[in-house]
Amino acid sequence: MFNLILFGPPGSGKGTQSEKLIAKYGLNHLSTGDLLRSEIAAKTPLGLEAKNIMDKGQLVPDEVVIGMISSALDANPTAKGFLFDGFPRTGAQAQALDNLLELKEASINVMLALDVSEKELVKRLLKRGETSGRSDDTNEHVIRARITEYHNKTAIVAEYYRQFNKVVLIKGEGSVDDIFAALSKEIDERNKE
Ligand code: B4P
């Protein structure tokens, strides 16, 4: 099993690059943002609770996202690997993910961390907000709150994996294809069967 975390602040290109990476490597895409938006669209109780939190730019409680990931892992027992996009976002989520993978005698192979300036992040998310219909992308105040949550709660997740020498920093500015090539190179070096 090859398991990859695509990491970075909101708007760093995780969703964009994930689409291309799963097509190339046949990994199972697990995006907690997408899973939460599906719950919102289906108007489930979980979705209604999550929408309130996401619209403020805050993180959804750990137990909610860990439960979603646990179910998704169990639902895909024959996967050749997973691409985790937007998860883990806290130390508790990282620890829970390691425990869940250990039960499957697997682990995280690498964390690829996209590095993008705050100015560029805000610009990209406001632009996406013009067309995406995502309420958390239309308001600059909410976008900045998401970036603050990232610095306060999520950036430390990279420290967690750094102690196991699993983090590679990738320049996340430039063309989508160039960034994709840089990510692919790192995966190819580690995914030799
Ligand atoms: P997510 O859905 O994970 O979304 P995101 O961090 O805002 O970034 P995304 O990955 O979608 O955007 P991308 O960088 O691809 O999270 C949304 C919310 O859900 C969170 O705020 C939180 O409330 C909640 N949540 C999700 N996971 C959670 C968890 N684990 N724990 C708790 N809460 C959780 O792209 C952004 C834009 O940039 C796009 O428009 C794209 O076209 C553009 N772009 C990409 N690459 C570019 C490039 N190279 N050049 C120019 N533009 C580019």
PDB file of C-alpha atoms and ligand atoms in Angstrom:
ATOM      1  CA  MET A   1       0.000   0.000   0.000  1.00  0.00           C
ATOM      2  CA  PHE A   2       1.271   3.477  -0.867  1.00  0.00           C
ATOM      3  CA  ASN A   3      -0.198   6.206   1.321  1.00  0.00           C
ATOM      4  CA  LEU A   4       0.396   9.866   0.661  1.00  0.00           C
ATOM      5  CA  ILE A   5      -0.634  13.040   2.467  1.00  0.00           C
ATOM      6  CA  LEU A   6      -0.968  16.139   0.304  1.00  0.00           C
ATOM      7  CA  PHE A   7      -0.502  18.980   2.742  1.00  0.00           C
ATOM      8  CA  GLY A   8      -0.671  22.763   2.658  1.00  0.00           C
ATOM      9  CA  PRO A   9      -2.737  25.792   3.650  1.00  0.00           C
ATOM     10  CA  PRO A  10      -6.218  26.461   2.223  1.00  0.00           C
ATOM     11  CA  GLY A  11      -5.886  27.314  -1.440  1.00  0.00           C
ATOM     12  CA  SER A  12      -2.415  25.806  -1.849  1.00  0.00           C
ATOM     13  CA  GLY A  13      -3.577  23.490  -4.642  1.00  0.00           C
ATOM     14  CA  LYS A  14      -4.328  20.284  -2.750  1.00  0.00           C
ATOM     15  CA  GLY A  15      -7.662  19.621  -4.434  1.00  0.00           C
ATOM     16  CA  THR A  16      -6.322  20.628  -7.852  1.00  0.00           C
ATOM     17  CA  GLN A  17      -3.261  18.379  -7.678  1.00  0.00           C
ATOM     18  CA  SER A  18      -5.147  15.491  -6.046  1.00  0.00           C
ATOM     19  CA  GLU A  19      -7.351  15.101  -9.118  1.00  0.00           C
ATOM     20  CA  LYS A  20      -4.293  14.681 -11.333  1.00  0.00           C
ATOM     21  CA  LEU A  21      -2.396  12.449  -8.898  1.00  0.00           C
ATOM     22  CA  ILE A  22      -5.214   9.953  -8.388  1.00  0.00           C
ATOM     23  CA  ALA A  23      -5.626   9.673 -12.155  1.00  0.00           C
ATOM     24  CA  LYS A  24      -1.915   8.952 -12.599  1.00  0.00           C
ATOM     25  CA  TYR A  25      -1.289   6.641  -9.644  1.00  0.00           C
ATOM     26  CA  GLY A  26      -4.680   4.967  -9.115  1.00  0.00           C
ATOM     27  CA  LEU A  27      -4.795   5.957  -5.457  1.00  0.00           C
ATOM     28  CA  ASN A  28      -8.042   6.315  -3.568  1.00  0.00           C
ATOM     29  CA  HIS A  29      -8.785  10.021  -2.982  1.00  0.00           C
ATOM     30  CA  LEU A  30      -9.920  10.887   0.551  1.00  0.00           C
ATOM     31  CA  SER A  31     -10.707  14.597   0.902  1.00  0.00           C
ATOM     32  CA  THR A  32     -12.321  15.512   4.208  1.00  0.00           C
ATOM     33  CA  GLY A  33     -13.446  18.806   2.649  1.00  0.00           C
ATOM     34  CA  ASP A  34     -15.290  16.914  -0.124  1.00  0.00           C
ATOM     35  CA  LEU A  35     -16.767  14.428   2.376  1.00  0.00           C
ATOM     36  CA  LEU A  36     -18.048  17.307   4.526  1.00  0.00           C
ATOM     37  CA  ARG A  37     -19.487  19.147   1.500  1.00  0.00           C
ATOM     38  CA  SER A  38     -21.361  15.939   0.508  1.00  0.00           C
ATOM     39  CA  GLU A  39     -22.901  15.833   3.993  1.00  0.00           C
ATOM     40  CA  ILE A  40     -23.894  19.505   3.630  1.00  0.00           C
ATOM     41  CA  ALA A  41     -25.448  18.888   0.199  1.00  0.00           C
ATOM     42  CA  ALA A  42     -27.411  15.923   1.601  1.00  0.00           C
ATOM     43  CA  LYS A  43     -28.543  18.124   4.539  1.00  0.00           C
ATOM     44  CA  THR A  44     -27.632  15.445   7.106  1.00  0.00           C
ATOM     45  CA  PRO A  45     -27.394  16.472  10.806  1.00  0.00           C
ATOM     46  CA  LEU A  46     -23.606  16.176  10.528  1.00  0.00           C
ATOM     47  CA  GLY A  47     -23.668  18.376   7.417  1.00  0.00           C
ATOM     48  CA  LEU A  48     -25.777  21.048   9.085  1.00  0.00           C
ATOM     49  CA  GLU A  49     -23.414  21.175  12.063  1.00  0.00           C
ATOM     50  CA  ALA A  50     -20.343  21.214   9.784  1.00  0.00           C
ATOM     51  CA  LYS A  51     -21.685  24.038   7.599  1.00  0.00           C
ATOM     52  CA  ASN A  52     -21.963  26.400  10.567  1.00  0.00           C
ATOM     53  CA  ILE A  53     -18.354  25.729  11.513  1.00  0.00           C
ATOM     54  CA  MET A  54     -16.957  25.836   7.960  1.00  0.00           C
ATOM     55  CA  ASP A  55     -18.732  29.120   7.225  1.00  0.00           C
ATOM     56  CA  LYS A  56     -16.761  30.673  10.099  1.00  0.00           C
ATOM     57  CA  GLY A  57     -13.479  29.348   8.683  1.00  0.00           C
ATOM     58  CA  GLN A  58     -12.965  27.017  11.656  1.00  0.00           C
ATOM     59  CA  LEU A  59     -12.044  23.345  11.791  1.00  0.00           C
ATOM     60  CA  VAL A  60     -14.756  20.725  12.242  1.00  0.00           C
ATOM     61  CA  PRO A  61     -14.288  18.659  15.491  1.00  0.00           C
ATOM     62  CA  ASP A  62     -11.645  15.925  15.313  1.00  0.00           C
ATOM     63  CA  GLU A  63     -14.036  13.084  16.207  1.00  0.00           C
ATOM     64  CA  VAL A  64     -16.277  13.956  13.231  1.00  0.00           C
ATOM     65  CA  VAL A  65     -13.531  13.873  10.593  1.00  0.00           C
ATOM     66  CA  ILE A  66     -11.714  10.910  12.155  1.00  0.00           C
ATOM     67  CA  GLY A  67     -14.996   8.954  12.059  1.00  0.00           C
ATOM     68  CA  MET A  68     -15.468   9.820   8.377  1.00  0.00           C
ATOM     69  CA  ILE A  69     -11.932   8.720   7.498  1.00  0.00           C
ATOM     70  CA  SER A  70     -12.236   5.512   9.502  1.00  0.00           C
ATOM     71  CA  SER A  71     -15.424   4.579   7.610  1.00  0.00           C
ATOM     72  CA  ALA A  72     -13.836   5.440   4.261  1.00  0.00           C
ATOM     73  CA  LEU A  73     -10.790   3.257   4.982  1.00  0.00           C
ATOM     74  CA  ASP A  74     -13.015   0.337   5.981  1.00  0.00           C
ATOM     75  CA  ALA A  75     -15.156   0.804   2.873  1.00  0.00           C
ATOM     76  CA  ASN A  76     -12.114   0.338   0.587  1.00  0.00           C
ATOM     77  CA  PRO A  77     -10.339  -2.820   1.806  1.00  0.00           C
ATOM     78  CA  THR A  78      -8.673  -3.567  -1.540  1.00  0.00           C
ATOM     79  CA  ALA A  79      -7.290  -0.070  -2.241  1.00  0.00           C
ATOM     80  CA  LYS A  80      -3.709  -0.008  -3.497  1.00  0.00           C
ATOM     81  CA  GLY A  81      -3.172   3.168  -1.514  1.00  0.00           C
ATOM     82  CA  PHE A  82      -4.777   6.402  -0.369  1.00  0.00           C
ATOM     83  CA  LEU A  83      -4.203  10.051  -1.096  1.00  0.00           C
ATOM     84  CA  PHE A  84      -5.218  12.050   1.980  1.00  0.00           C
ATOM     85  CA  ASP A  85      -6.221  15.585   0.963  1.00  0.00           C
ATOM     86  CA  GLY A  86      -6.983  18.085   3.745  1.00  0.00           C
ATOM     87  CA  PHE A  87      -6.467  15.418   6.425  1.00  0.00           C
ATOM     88  CA  PRO A  88      -4.898  15.229   8.983  1.00  0.00           C
ATOM     89  CA  ARG A  89      -5.325  18.860  10.046  1.00  0.00           C
ATOM     90  CA  THR A  90      -4.525  18.538  13.777  1.00  0.00           C
ATOM     91  CA  GLY A  91      -2.087  16.546  15.898  1.00  0.00           C
ATOM     92  CA  ALA A  92      -4.969  14.384  17.179  1.00  0.00           C
ATOM     93  CA  GLN A  93      -6.025  13.584  13.599  1.00  0.00           C
ATOM     94  CA  ALA A  94      -2.447  12.613  12.680  1.00  0.00           C
ATOM     95  CA  GLN A  95      -2.192  10.274  15.651  1.00  0.00           C
ATOM     96  CA  ALA A  96      -5.596   8.739  14.855  1.00  0.00           C
ATOM     97  CA  LEU A  97      -4.606   8.210  11.213  1.00  0.00           C
ATOM     98  CA  ASP A  98      -1.413   6.399  12.217  1.00  0.00           C
ATOM     99  CA  ASN A  99      -3.437   4.136  14.524  1.00  0.00           C
ATOM    100  CA  LEU A 100      -6.039   3.390  11.833  1.00  0.00           C
ATOM    101  CA  LEU A 101      -3.349   2.535   9.277  1.00  0.00           C
ATOM    102  CA  GLU A 102      -1.470   0.381  11.768  1.00  0.00           C
ATOM    103  CA  LEU A 103      -4.581  -1.789  12.113  1.00  0.00           C
ATOM    104  CA  LYS A 104      -4.205  -2.423   8.379  1.00  0.00           C
ATOM    105  CA  GLU A 105      -0.445  -3.027   8.740  1.00  0.00           C
ATOM    106  CA  ALA A 106       0.170   0.128   6.710  1.00  0.00           C
ATOM    107  CA  SER A 107       1.600   3.595   7.307  1.00  0.00           C
ATOM    108  CA  ILE A 108       2.096   6.989   5.668  1.00  0.00           C
ATOM    109  CA  ASN A 109       4.876   6.788   3.078  1.00  0.00           C
ATOM    110  CA  VAL A 110       5.332  10.508   2.489  1.00  0.00           C
ATOM    111  CA  MET A 111       3.827  13.936   3.161  1.00  0.00           C
ATOM    112  CA  LEU A 112       4.172  16.338   0.240  1.00  0.00           C
ATOM    113  CA  ALA A 113       3.716  19.879   1.575  1.00  0.00           C
ATOM    114  CA  LEU A 114       2.780  22.674  -0.835  1.00  0.00           C
ATOM    115  CA  ASP A 115       4.381  26.022  -0.025  1.00  0.00           C
ATOM    116  CA  VAL A 116       2.427  29.107  -1.160  1.00  0.00           C
ATOM    117  CA  SER A 117       2.515  32.721   0.087  1.00  0.00           C
ATOM    118  CA  GLU A 118      -0.489  34.080   1.982  1.00  0.00           C
ATOM    119  CA  LYS A 119      -1.057  36.792  -0.619  1.00  0.00           C
ATOM    120  CA  GLU A 120      -1.365  34.170  -3.362  1.00  0.00           C
ATOM    121  CA  LEU A 121      -3.662  31.963  -1.214  1.00  0.00           C
ATOM    122  CA  VAL A 122      -6.132  34.799  -0.627  1.00  0.00           C
ATOM    123  CA  LYS A 123      -6.074  35.753  -4.310  1.00  0.00           C
ATOM    124  CA  ARG A 124      -6.777  32.174  -5.451  1.00  0.00           C
ATOM    125  CA  LEU A 125      -9.586  31.546  -2.979  1.00  0.00           C
ATOM    126  CA  LEU A 126     -11.376  34.831  -3.730  1.00  0.00           C
ATOM    127  CA  LYS A 127     -11.130  33.992  -7.434  1.00  0.00           C
ATOM    128  CA  ARG A 128     -12.553  30.504  -6.858  1.00  0.00           C
ATOM    129  CA  GLY A 129     -15.320  32.097  -4.749  1.00  0.00           C
ATOM    130  CA  GLU A 130     -16.566  33.935  -7.846  1.00  0.00           C
ATOM    131  CA  THR A 131     -17.649  30.641  -9.420  1.00  0.00           C
ATOM    132  CA  SER A 132     -17.466  27.746  -6.919  1.00  0.00           C
ATOM    133  CA  GLY A 133     -20.627  28.458  -4.934  1.00  0.00           C
ATOM    134  CA  ARG A 134     -18.548  27.712  -1.830  1.00  0.00           C
ATOM    135  CA  SER A 135     -19.666  30.123   0.898  1.00  0.00           C
ATOM    136  CA  ASP A 136     -16.298  29.815   2.671  1.00  0.00           C
ATOM    137  CA  ASP A 137     -14.522  31.228  -0.420  1.00  0.00           C
ATOM    138  CA  THR A 138     -16.493  34.446  -0.935  1.00  0.00           C
ATOM    139  CA  ASN A 139     -15.572  36.403   2.179  1.00  0.00           C
ATOM    140  CA  GLU A 140     -11.976  37.549   2.722  1.00  0.00           C
ATOM    141  CA  HIS A 141     -12.511  37.615   6.496  1.00  0.00           C
ATOM    142  CA  VAL A 142     -13.439  33.890   6.453  1.00  0.00           C
ATOM    143  CA  ILE A 143     -10.523  33.063   4.148  1.00  0.00           C
ATOM    144  CA  ARG A 144      -8.093  34.764   6.554  1.00  0.00           C
ATOM    145  CA  ALA A 145      -9.718  32.905   9.488  1.00  0.00           C
ATOM    146  CA  ARG A 146      -9.028  29.601   7.663  1.00  0.00           C
ATOM    147  CA  ILE A 147      -5.399  30.583   7.156  1.00  0.00           C
ATOM    148  CA  THR A 148      -5.117  31.492  10.866  1.00  0.00           C
ATOM    149  CA  GLU A 149      -6.603  28.087  11.821  1.00  0.00           C
ATOM    150  CA  TYR A 150      -3.977  26.527   9.579  1.00  0.00           C
ATOM    151  CA  HIS A 151      -1.130  28.330  11.382  1.00  0.00           C
ATOM    152  CA  ASN A 152      -2.567  27.673  14.860  1.00  0.00           C
ATOM    153  CA  LYS A 153      -3.667  24.053  14.533  1.00  0.00           C
ATOM    154  CA  THR A 154      -2.540  22.455  11.273  1.00  0.00           C
ATOM    155  CA  ALA A 155       1.060  23.570  10.611  1.00  0.00           C
ATOM    156  CA  ILE A 156       2.222  21.401  13.564  1.00  0.00           C
ATOM    157  CA  VAL A 157       1.059  18.293  11.702  1.00  0.00           C
ATOM    158  CA  ALA A 158       4.101  18.696   9.436  1.00  0.00           C
ATOM    159  CA  GLU A 159       6.311  18.670  12.567  1.00  0.00           C
ATOM    160  CA  TYR A 160       4.717  15.373  13.580  1.00  0.00           C
ATOM    161  CA  TYR A 161       5.726  13.687  10.293  1.00  0.00           C
ATOM    162  CA  ARG A 162       9.070  15.498  10.116  1.00  0.00           C
ATOM    163  CA  GLN A 163      10.283  13.518  13.147  1.00  0.00           C
ATOM    164  CA  PHE A 164       9.892  10.378  10.983  1.00  0.00           C
ATOM    165  CA  ASN A 165      11.645  12.063   8.042  1.00  0.00           C
ATOM    166  CA  LYS A 166       8.515  11.875   5.895  1.00  0.00           C
ATOM    167  CA  VAL A 167       8.040  15.508   4.841  1.00  0.00           C
ATOM    168  CA  VAL A 168       9.032  16.983   1.478  1.00  0.00           C
ATOM    169  CA  LEU A 169       8.388  20.669   0.819  1.00  0.00           C
ATOM    170  CA  ILE A 170       7.231  21.481  -2.732  1.00  0.00           C
ATOM    171  CA  LYS A 171       7.023  24.957  -4.245  1.00  0.00           C
ATOM    172  CA  GLY A 172       3.282  25.435  -4.789  1.00  0.00           C
ATOM    173  CA  GLU A 173       3.454  28.555  -6.986  1.00  0.00           C
ATOM    174  CA  GLY A 174       3.854  28.358 -10.748  1.00  0.00           C
ATOM    175  CA  SER A 175       1.927  26.389 -13.340  1.00  0.00           C
ATOM    176  CA  VAL A 176      -0.301  23.483 -12.261  1.00  0.00           C
ATOM    177  CA  ASP A 177       1.651  21.177 -14.603  1.00  0.00           C
ATOM    178  CA  ASP A 178       5.061  22.144 -13.194  1.00  0.00           C
ATOM    179  CA  ILE A 179       3.855  21.566  -9.646  1.00  0.00           C
ATOM    180  CA  PHE A 180       2.347  18.242 -10.705  1.00  0.00           C
ATOM    181  CA  ALA A 181       5.694  17.207 -12.221  1.00  0.00           C
ATOM    182  CA  ALA A 182       7.516  18.077  -8.980  1.00  0.00           C
ATOM    183  CA  LEU A 183       5.014  16.047  -6.923  1.00  0.00           C
ATOM    184  CA  SER A 184       5.188  13.086  -9.332  1.00  0.00           C
ATOM    185  CA  LYS A 185       8.985  13.024  -9.132  1.00  0.00           C
ATOM    186  CA  GLU A 186       8.865  12.633  -5.343  1.00  0.00           C
ATOM    187  CA  ILE A 187       6.225   9.901  -5.561  1.00  0.00           C
ATOM    188  CA  ASP A 188       8.117   7.997  -8.246  1.00  0.00           C
ATOM    189  CA  GLU A 189      11.239   7.976  -6.088  1.00  0.00           C
ATOM    190  CA  ARG A 190       9.336   6.360  -3.228  1.00  0.00           C
ATOM    191  CA  ASN A 191       6.790   4.183  -5.017  1.00  0.00           C
ATOM    192  CA  LYS A 192       9.068   1.644  -6.667  1.00  0.00           C
ATOM    193  CA  GLU A 193       7.531  -1.771  -6.240  1.00  0.00           C
TER     194      GLU A 193
HETATM  195  P1  B4P B   1     -10.885  21.890   2.094  1.00  0.00           P
HETATM  196  O1  B4P B   1     -11.974  21.353   1.274  1.00  0.00           O
HETATM  197  O2  B4P B   1      -9.776  20.952   2.461  1.00  0.00           O
HETATM  198  O3  B4P B   1     -10.380  23.099   1.215  1.00  0.00           O
HETATM  199  P2  B4P B   1      -9.185  24.108   1.227  1.00  0.00           P
HETATM  200  O4  B4P B   1      -8.166  23.826   2.290  1.00  0.00           O
HETATM  201  O5  B4P B   1      -9.828  25.427   1.287  1.00  0.00           O
HETATM  202  O6  B4P B   1      -8.368  24.007  -0.126  1.00  0.00           O
HETATM  203  P3  B4P B   1      -8.568  23.189  -1.451  1.00  0.00           P
HETATM  204  O7  B4P B   1      -7.656  22.033  -1.355  1.00  0.00           O
HETATM  205  O8  B4P B   1      -9.958  22.874  -1.762  1.00  0.00           O
HETATM  206  O9  B4P B   1      -8.166  24.230  -2.567  1.00  0.00           O
HETATM  207  P4  B4P B   1      -7.007  24.139  -3.594  1.00  0.00           P
HETATM  208  O10 B4P B   1      -5.851  24.364  -2.712  1.00  0.00           O
HETATM  209  O11 B4P B   1      -6.989  22.919  -4.448  1.00  0.00           O
HETATM  210  O12 B4P B   1     -11.434  22.496   3.485  1.00  0.00           O
HETATM  211  C1  B4P B   1     -12.584  23.311   3.573  1.00  0.00           C
HETATM  212  C2  B4P B   1     -13.062  23.389   5.034  1.00  0.00           C
HETATM  213  O13 B4P B   1     -13.523  22.082   5.480  1.00  0.00           O
HETATM  214  C3  B4P B   1     -12.033  23.776   6.098  1.00  0.00           C
HETATM  215  O14 B4P B   1     -11.894  25.176   6.224  1.00  0.00           O
HETATM  216  C4  B4P B   1     -12.630  23.111   7.371  1.00  0.00           C
HETATM  217  O15 B4P B   1     -13.646  23.912   7.942  1.00  0.00           O
HETATM  218  C5  B4P B   1     -13.241  21.836   6.859  1.00  0.00           C
HETATM  219  N1  B4P B   1     -12.330  20.682   6.966  1.00  0.00           N
HETATM  220  C6  B4P B   1     -11.832  19.975   5.907  1.00  0.00           C
HETATM  221  N2  B4P B   1     -11.012  18.985   6.360  1.00  0.00           N
HETATM  222  C7  B4P B   1     -10.987  19.078   7.719  1.00  0.00           C
HETATM  223  C8  B4P B   1     -10.305  18.359   8.750  1.00  0.00           C
HETATM  224  N3  B4P B   1      -9.480  17.342   8.463  1.00  0.00           N
HETATM  225  N4  B4P B   1     -10.496  18.724  10.041  1.00  0.00           N
HETATM  226  C9  B4P B   1     -11.327  19.726  10.348  1.00  0.00           C
HETATM  227  N5  B4P B   1     -11.991  20.471   9.432  1.00  0.00           N
HETATM  228  C10 B4P B   1     -11.833  20.145   8.121  1.00  0.00           C
HETATM  229  O16 B4P B   1      -7.256  25.301  -4.664  1.00  0.00           O
HETATM  230  C11 B4P B   1      -7.675  26.598  -4.386  1.00  0.00           C
HETATM  231  C12 B4P B   1      -7.787  27.414  -5.673  1.00  0.00           C
HETATM  232  O17 B4P B   1      -6.488  27.650  -6.206  1.00  0.00           O
HETATM  233  C13 B4P B   1      -8.570  26.736  -6.806  1.00  0.00           C
HETATM  234  O18 B4P B   1      -9.467  27.666  -7.353  1.00  0.00           O
HETATM  235  C14 B4P B   1      -7.530  26.348  -7.833  1.00  0.00           C
HETATM  236  O19 B4P B   1      -8.023  26.434  -9.161  1.00  0.00           O
HETATM  237  C15 B4P B   1      -6.449  27.393  -7.612  1.00  0.00           C
HETATM  238  N6  B4P B   1      -5.126  26.875  -7.937  1.00  0.00           N
HETATM  239  C16 B4P B   1      -4.642  25.662  -7.625  1.00  0.00           C
HETATM  240  N7  B4P B   1      -3.367  25.524  -8.069  1.00  0.00           N
HETATM  241  C17 B4P B   1      -3.030  26.733  -8.656  1.00  0.00           C
HETATM  242  C18 B4P B   1      -1.845  27.237  -9.304  1.00  0.00           C
HETATM  243  N8  B4P B   1      -0.729  26.491  -9.418  1.00  0.00           N
HETATM  244  N9  B4P B   1      -1.851  28.503  -9.757  1.00  0.00           N
HETATM  245  C19 B4P B   1      -2.976  29.276  -9.643  1.00  0.00           C
HETATM  246  N10 B4P B   1      -4.129  28.849  -9.063  1.00  0.00           N
HETATM  247  C20 B4P B   1      -4.160  27.590  -8.568  1.00  0.00           C
END
